[in-house]
PDB file of C-alpha atoms in Angstrom:
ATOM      1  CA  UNK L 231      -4.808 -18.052  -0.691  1.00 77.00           C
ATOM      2  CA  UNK L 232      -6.935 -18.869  -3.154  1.00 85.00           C
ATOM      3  CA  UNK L 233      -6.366 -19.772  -6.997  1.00 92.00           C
ATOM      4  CA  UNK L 234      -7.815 -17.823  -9.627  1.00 93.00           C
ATOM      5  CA  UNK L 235     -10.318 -20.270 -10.830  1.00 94.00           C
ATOM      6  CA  UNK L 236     -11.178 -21.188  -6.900  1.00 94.00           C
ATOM      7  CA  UNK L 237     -11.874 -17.218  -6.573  1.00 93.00           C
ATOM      8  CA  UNK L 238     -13.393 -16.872  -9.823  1.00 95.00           C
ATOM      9  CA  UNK L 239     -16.158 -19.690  -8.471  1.00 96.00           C
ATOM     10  CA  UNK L 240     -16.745 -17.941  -5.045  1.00 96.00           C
ATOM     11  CA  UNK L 241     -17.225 -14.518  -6.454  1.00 95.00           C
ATOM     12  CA  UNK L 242     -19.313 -15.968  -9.271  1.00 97.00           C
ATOM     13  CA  UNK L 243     -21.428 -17.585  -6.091  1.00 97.00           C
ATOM     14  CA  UNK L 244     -21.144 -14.310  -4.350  1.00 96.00           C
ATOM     15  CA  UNK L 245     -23.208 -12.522  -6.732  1.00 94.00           C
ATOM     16  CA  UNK L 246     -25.814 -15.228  -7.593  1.00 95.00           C
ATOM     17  CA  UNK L 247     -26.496 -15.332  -3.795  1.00 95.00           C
ATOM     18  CA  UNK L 248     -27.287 -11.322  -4.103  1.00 94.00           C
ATOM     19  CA  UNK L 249     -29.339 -11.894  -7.011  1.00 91.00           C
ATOM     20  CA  UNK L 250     -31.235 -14.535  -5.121  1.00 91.00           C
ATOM     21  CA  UNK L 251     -31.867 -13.012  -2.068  1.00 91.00           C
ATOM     22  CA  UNK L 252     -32.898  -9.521  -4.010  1.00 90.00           C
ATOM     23  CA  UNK L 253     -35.472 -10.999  -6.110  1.00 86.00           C
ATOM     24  CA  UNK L 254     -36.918 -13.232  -2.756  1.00 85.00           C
ATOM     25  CA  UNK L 255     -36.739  -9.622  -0.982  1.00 83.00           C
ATOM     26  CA  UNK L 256     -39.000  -7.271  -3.378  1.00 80.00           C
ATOM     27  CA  UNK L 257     -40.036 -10.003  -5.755  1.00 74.00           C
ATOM     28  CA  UNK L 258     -39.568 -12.130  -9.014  1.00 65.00           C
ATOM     29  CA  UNK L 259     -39.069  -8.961 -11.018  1.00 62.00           C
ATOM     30  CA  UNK L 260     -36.897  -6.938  -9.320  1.00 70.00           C
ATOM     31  CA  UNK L 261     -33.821  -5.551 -10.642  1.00 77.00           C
ATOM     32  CA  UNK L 262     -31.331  -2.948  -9.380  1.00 83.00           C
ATOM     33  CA  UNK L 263     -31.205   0.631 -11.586  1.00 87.00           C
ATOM     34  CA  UNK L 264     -27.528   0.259 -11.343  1.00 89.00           C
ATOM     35  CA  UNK L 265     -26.196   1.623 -14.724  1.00 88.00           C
ATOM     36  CA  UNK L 266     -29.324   2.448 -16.180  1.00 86.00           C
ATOM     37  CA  UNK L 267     -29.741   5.908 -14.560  1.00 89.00           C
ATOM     38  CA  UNK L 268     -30.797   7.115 -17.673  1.00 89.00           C
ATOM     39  CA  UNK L 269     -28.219   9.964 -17.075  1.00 89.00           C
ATOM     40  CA  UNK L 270     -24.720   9.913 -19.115  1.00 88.00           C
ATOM     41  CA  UNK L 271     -21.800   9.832 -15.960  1.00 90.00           C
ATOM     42  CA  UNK L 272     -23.800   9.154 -12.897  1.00 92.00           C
ATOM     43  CA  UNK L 273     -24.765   4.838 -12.181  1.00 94.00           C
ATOM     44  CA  UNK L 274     -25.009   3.420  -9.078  1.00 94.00           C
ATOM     45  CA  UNK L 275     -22.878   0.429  -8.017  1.00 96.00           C
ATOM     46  CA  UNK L 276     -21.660  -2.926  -5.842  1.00 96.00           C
ATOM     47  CA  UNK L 277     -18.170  -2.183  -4.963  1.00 96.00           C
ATOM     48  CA  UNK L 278     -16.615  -5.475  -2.703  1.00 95.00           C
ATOM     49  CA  UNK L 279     -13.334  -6.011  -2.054  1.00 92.00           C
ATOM     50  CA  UNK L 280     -11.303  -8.437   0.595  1.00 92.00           C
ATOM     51  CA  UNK L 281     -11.988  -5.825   3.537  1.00 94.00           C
ATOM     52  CA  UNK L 282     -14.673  -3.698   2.362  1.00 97.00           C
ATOM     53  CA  UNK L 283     -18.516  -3.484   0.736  1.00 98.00           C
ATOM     54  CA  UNK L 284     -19.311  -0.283  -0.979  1.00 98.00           C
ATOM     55  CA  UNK L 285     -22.971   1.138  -2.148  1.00 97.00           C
ATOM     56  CA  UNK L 286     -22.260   3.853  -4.566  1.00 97.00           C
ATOM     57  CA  UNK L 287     -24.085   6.578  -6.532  1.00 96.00           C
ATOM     58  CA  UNK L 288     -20.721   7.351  -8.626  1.00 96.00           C
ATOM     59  CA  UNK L 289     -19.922  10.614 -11.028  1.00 95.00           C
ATOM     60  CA  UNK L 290     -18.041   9.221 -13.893  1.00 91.00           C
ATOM     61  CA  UNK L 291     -16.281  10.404 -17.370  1.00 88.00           C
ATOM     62  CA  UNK L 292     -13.086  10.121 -18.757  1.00 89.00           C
ATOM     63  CA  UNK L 293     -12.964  14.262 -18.065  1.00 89.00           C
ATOM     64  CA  UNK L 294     -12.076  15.394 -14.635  1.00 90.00           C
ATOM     65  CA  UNK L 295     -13.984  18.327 -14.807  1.00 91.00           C
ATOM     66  CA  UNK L 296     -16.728  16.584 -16.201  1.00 90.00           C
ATOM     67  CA  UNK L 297     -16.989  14.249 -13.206  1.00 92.00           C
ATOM     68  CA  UNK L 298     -16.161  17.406 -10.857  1.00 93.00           C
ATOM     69  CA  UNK L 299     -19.059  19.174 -12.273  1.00 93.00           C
ATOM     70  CA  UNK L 300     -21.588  16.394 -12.414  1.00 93.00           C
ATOM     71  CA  UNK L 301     -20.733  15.851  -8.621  1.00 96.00           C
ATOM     72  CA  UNK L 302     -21.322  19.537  -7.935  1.00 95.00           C
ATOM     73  CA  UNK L 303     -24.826  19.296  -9.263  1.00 94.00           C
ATOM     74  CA  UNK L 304     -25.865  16.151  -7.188  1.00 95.00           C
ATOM     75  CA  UNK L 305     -24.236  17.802  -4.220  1.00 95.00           C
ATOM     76  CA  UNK L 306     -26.653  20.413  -4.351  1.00 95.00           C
ATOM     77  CA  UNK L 307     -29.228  17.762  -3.378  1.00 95.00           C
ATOM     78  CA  UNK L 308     -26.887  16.441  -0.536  1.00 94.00           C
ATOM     79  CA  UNK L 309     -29.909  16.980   2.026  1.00 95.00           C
ATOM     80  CA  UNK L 310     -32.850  15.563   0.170  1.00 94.00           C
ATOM     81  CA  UNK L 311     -30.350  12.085  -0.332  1.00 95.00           C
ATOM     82  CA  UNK L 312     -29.890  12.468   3.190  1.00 95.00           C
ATOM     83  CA  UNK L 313     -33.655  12.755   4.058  1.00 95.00           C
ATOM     84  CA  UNK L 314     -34.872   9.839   1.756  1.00 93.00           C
ATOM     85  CA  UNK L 315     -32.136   7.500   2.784  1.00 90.00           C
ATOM     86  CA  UNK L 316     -32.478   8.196   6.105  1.00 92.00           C
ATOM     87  CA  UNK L 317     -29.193   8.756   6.990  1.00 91.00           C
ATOM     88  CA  UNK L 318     -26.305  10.654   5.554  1.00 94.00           C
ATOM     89  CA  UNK L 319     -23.860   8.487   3.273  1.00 96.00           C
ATOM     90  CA  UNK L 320     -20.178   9.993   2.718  1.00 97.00           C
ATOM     91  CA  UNK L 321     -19.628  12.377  -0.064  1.00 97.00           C
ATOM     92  CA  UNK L 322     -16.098  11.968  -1.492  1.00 97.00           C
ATOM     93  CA  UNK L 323     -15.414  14.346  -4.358  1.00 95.00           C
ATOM     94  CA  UNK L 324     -12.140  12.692  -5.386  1.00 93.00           C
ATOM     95  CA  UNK L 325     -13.098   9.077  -4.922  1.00 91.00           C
ATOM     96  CA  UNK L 326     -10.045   8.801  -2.043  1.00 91.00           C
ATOM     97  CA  UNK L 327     -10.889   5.198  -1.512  1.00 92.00           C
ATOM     98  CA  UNK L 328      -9.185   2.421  -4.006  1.00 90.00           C
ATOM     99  CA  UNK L 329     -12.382   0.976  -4.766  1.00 91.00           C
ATOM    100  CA  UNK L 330     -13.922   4.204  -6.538  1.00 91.00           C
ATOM    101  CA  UNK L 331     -10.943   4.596  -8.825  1.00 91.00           C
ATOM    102  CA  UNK L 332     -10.931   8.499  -8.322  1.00 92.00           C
ATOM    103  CA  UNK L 333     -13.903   8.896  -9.349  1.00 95.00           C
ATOM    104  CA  UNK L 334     -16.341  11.678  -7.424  1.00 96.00           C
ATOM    105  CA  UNK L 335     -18.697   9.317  -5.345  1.00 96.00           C
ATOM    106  CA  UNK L 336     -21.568   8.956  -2.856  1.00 97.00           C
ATOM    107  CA  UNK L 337     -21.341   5.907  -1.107  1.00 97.00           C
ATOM    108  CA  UNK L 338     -22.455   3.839   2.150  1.00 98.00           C
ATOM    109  CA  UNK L 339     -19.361   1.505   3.238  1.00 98.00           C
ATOM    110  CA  UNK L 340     -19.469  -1.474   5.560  1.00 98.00           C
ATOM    111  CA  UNK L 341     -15.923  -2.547   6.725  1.00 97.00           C
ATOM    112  CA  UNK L 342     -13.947  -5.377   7.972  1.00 98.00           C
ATOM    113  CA  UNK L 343     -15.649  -7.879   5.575  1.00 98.00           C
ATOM    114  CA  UNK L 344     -13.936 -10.075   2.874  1.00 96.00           C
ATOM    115  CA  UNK L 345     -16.263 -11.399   0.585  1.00 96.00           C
ATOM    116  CA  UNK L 346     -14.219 -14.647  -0.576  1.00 95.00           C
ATOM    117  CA  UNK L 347     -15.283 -15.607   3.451  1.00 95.00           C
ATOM    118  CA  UNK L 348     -18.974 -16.933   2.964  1.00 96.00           C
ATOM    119  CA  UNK L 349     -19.262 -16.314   6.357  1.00 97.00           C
ATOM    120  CA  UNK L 350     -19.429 -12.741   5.923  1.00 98.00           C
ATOM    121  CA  UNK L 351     -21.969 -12.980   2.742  1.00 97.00           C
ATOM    122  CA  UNK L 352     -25.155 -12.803   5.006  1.00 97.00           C
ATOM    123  CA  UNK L 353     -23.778  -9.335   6.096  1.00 98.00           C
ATOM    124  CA  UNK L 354     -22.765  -8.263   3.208  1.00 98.00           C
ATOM    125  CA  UNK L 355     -25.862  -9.021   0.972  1.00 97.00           C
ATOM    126  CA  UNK L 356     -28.401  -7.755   3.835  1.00 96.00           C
ATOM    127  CA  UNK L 357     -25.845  -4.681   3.731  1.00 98.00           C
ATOM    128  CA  UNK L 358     -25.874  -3.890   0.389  1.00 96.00           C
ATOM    129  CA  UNK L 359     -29.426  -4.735   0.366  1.00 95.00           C
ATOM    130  CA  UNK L 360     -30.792  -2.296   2.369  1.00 95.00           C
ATOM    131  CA  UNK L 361     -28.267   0.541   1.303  1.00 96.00           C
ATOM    132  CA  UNK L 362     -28.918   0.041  -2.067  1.00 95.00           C
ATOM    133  CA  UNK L 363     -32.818   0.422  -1.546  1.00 94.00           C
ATOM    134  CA  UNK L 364     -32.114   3.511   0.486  1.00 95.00           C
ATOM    135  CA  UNK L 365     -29.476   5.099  -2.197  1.00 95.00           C
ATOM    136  CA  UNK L 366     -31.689   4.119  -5.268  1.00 93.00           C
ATOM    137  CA  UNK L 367     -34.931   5.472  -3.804  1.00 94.00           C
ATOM    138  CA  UNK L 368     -33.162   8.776  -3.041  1.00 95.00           C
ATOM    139  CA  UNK L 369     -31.695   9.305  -6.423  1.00 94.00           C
ATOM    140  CA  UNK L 370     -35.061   8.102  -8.409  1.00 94.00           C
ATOM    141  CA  UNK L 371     -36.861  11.097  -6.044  1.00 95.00           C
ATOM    142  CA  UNK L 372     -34.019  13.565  -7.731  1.00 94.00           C
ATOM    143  CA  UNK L 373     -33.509  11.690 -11.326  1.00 95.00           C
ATOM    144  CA  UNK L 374     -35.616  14.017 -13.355  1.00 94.00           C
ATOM    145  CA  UNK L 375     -34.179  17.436 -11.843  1.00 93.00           C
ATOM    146  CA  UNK L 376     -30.703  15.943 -11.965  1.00 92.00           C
ATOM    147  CA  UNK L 377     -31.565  15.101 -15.530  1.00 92.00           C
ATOM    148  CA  UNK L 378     -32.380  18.188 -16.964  1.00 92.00           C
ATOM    149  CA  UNK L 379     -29.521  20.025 -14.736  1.00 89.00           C
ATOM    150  CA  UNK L 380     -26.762  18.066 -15.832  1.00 85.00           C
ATOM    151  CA  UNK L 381     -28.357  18.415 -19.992  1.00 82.00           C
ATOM    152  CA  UNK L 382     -27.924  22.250 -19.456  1.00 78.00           C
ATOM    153  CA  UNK L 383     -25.249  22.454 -18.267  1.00 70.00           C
ATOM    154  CA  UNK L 384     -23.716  19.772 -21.371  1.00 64.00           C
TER     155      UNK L 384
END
């Protein structure tokens, strides 16, 4: 067990690491799109948790038919994420796993990894890495359709 300052620390270190090793992969000025989709209710995320790592392109709003709806639109594009990532990720329209909260989610998921284990952090940051690369490329190819779907439909 740890104490709340001791896991404070490692998850503080957890994230520099990631930060590190981004900027020394694609360069000094890198920086993840992450909440600044430029579209109100979808980001993309870091999920971690003590067994799992999440990449997510997550539908969010405090309405659930908001969120329902927003997911419906970027499922229509379910095969051109597919195609630019390179491989499928998992659709979950009610965000079934505890890490996404309930909220409607696309997401690549690496399991059986605790991040408060540094041995696990070369895994997980070459994981969410390259997932992130592959989930972020495939939503900036769809950002401006998405864009002016979701407006119309507001």
């Amino acid at each position: 067990m740890f104490s709340k300052e001791e896991k404070a620390l490692i998850t503080e270190q957890f994230w520099q690491q990631l930060k590190y090793k981004s900027k020394r992969a694609f360069g000094k000025r890198h920086s993840w799109v992450l909440k600044n989709t430029g579209i109100r209710g979808i980001q993309l995320k870091f999920e971690i948790s003590r067994d799992v790592a999440l990449v997510v392109l997550q539908c969010y709003s405090s309405s659930l038919e908001k969120r329902e709806w927003i997911y419906d639109i970027l499922q229509q594009y379910h095969r051109v994420i597919a195609d630019i990532a390179e491989e499928p990720p998992v659709w979950d329209k009610y965000g079934a796993l505890e890490e996404l909260s309930g909220m409607p989610s696309v997401y690549y998921k690496l399991d059986n990894v605790d991040y408060l284990q540094q041995k696990y952090w070369d895994e997980i940051h070459n994981f969410f890495i390259v997932y992130m690369t592959k989930l972020e490329n495939a939503f900036l190819e769809i950002k401006d359709v998405l864009k002016v779907e979701i407006k119309e439909l507001q």
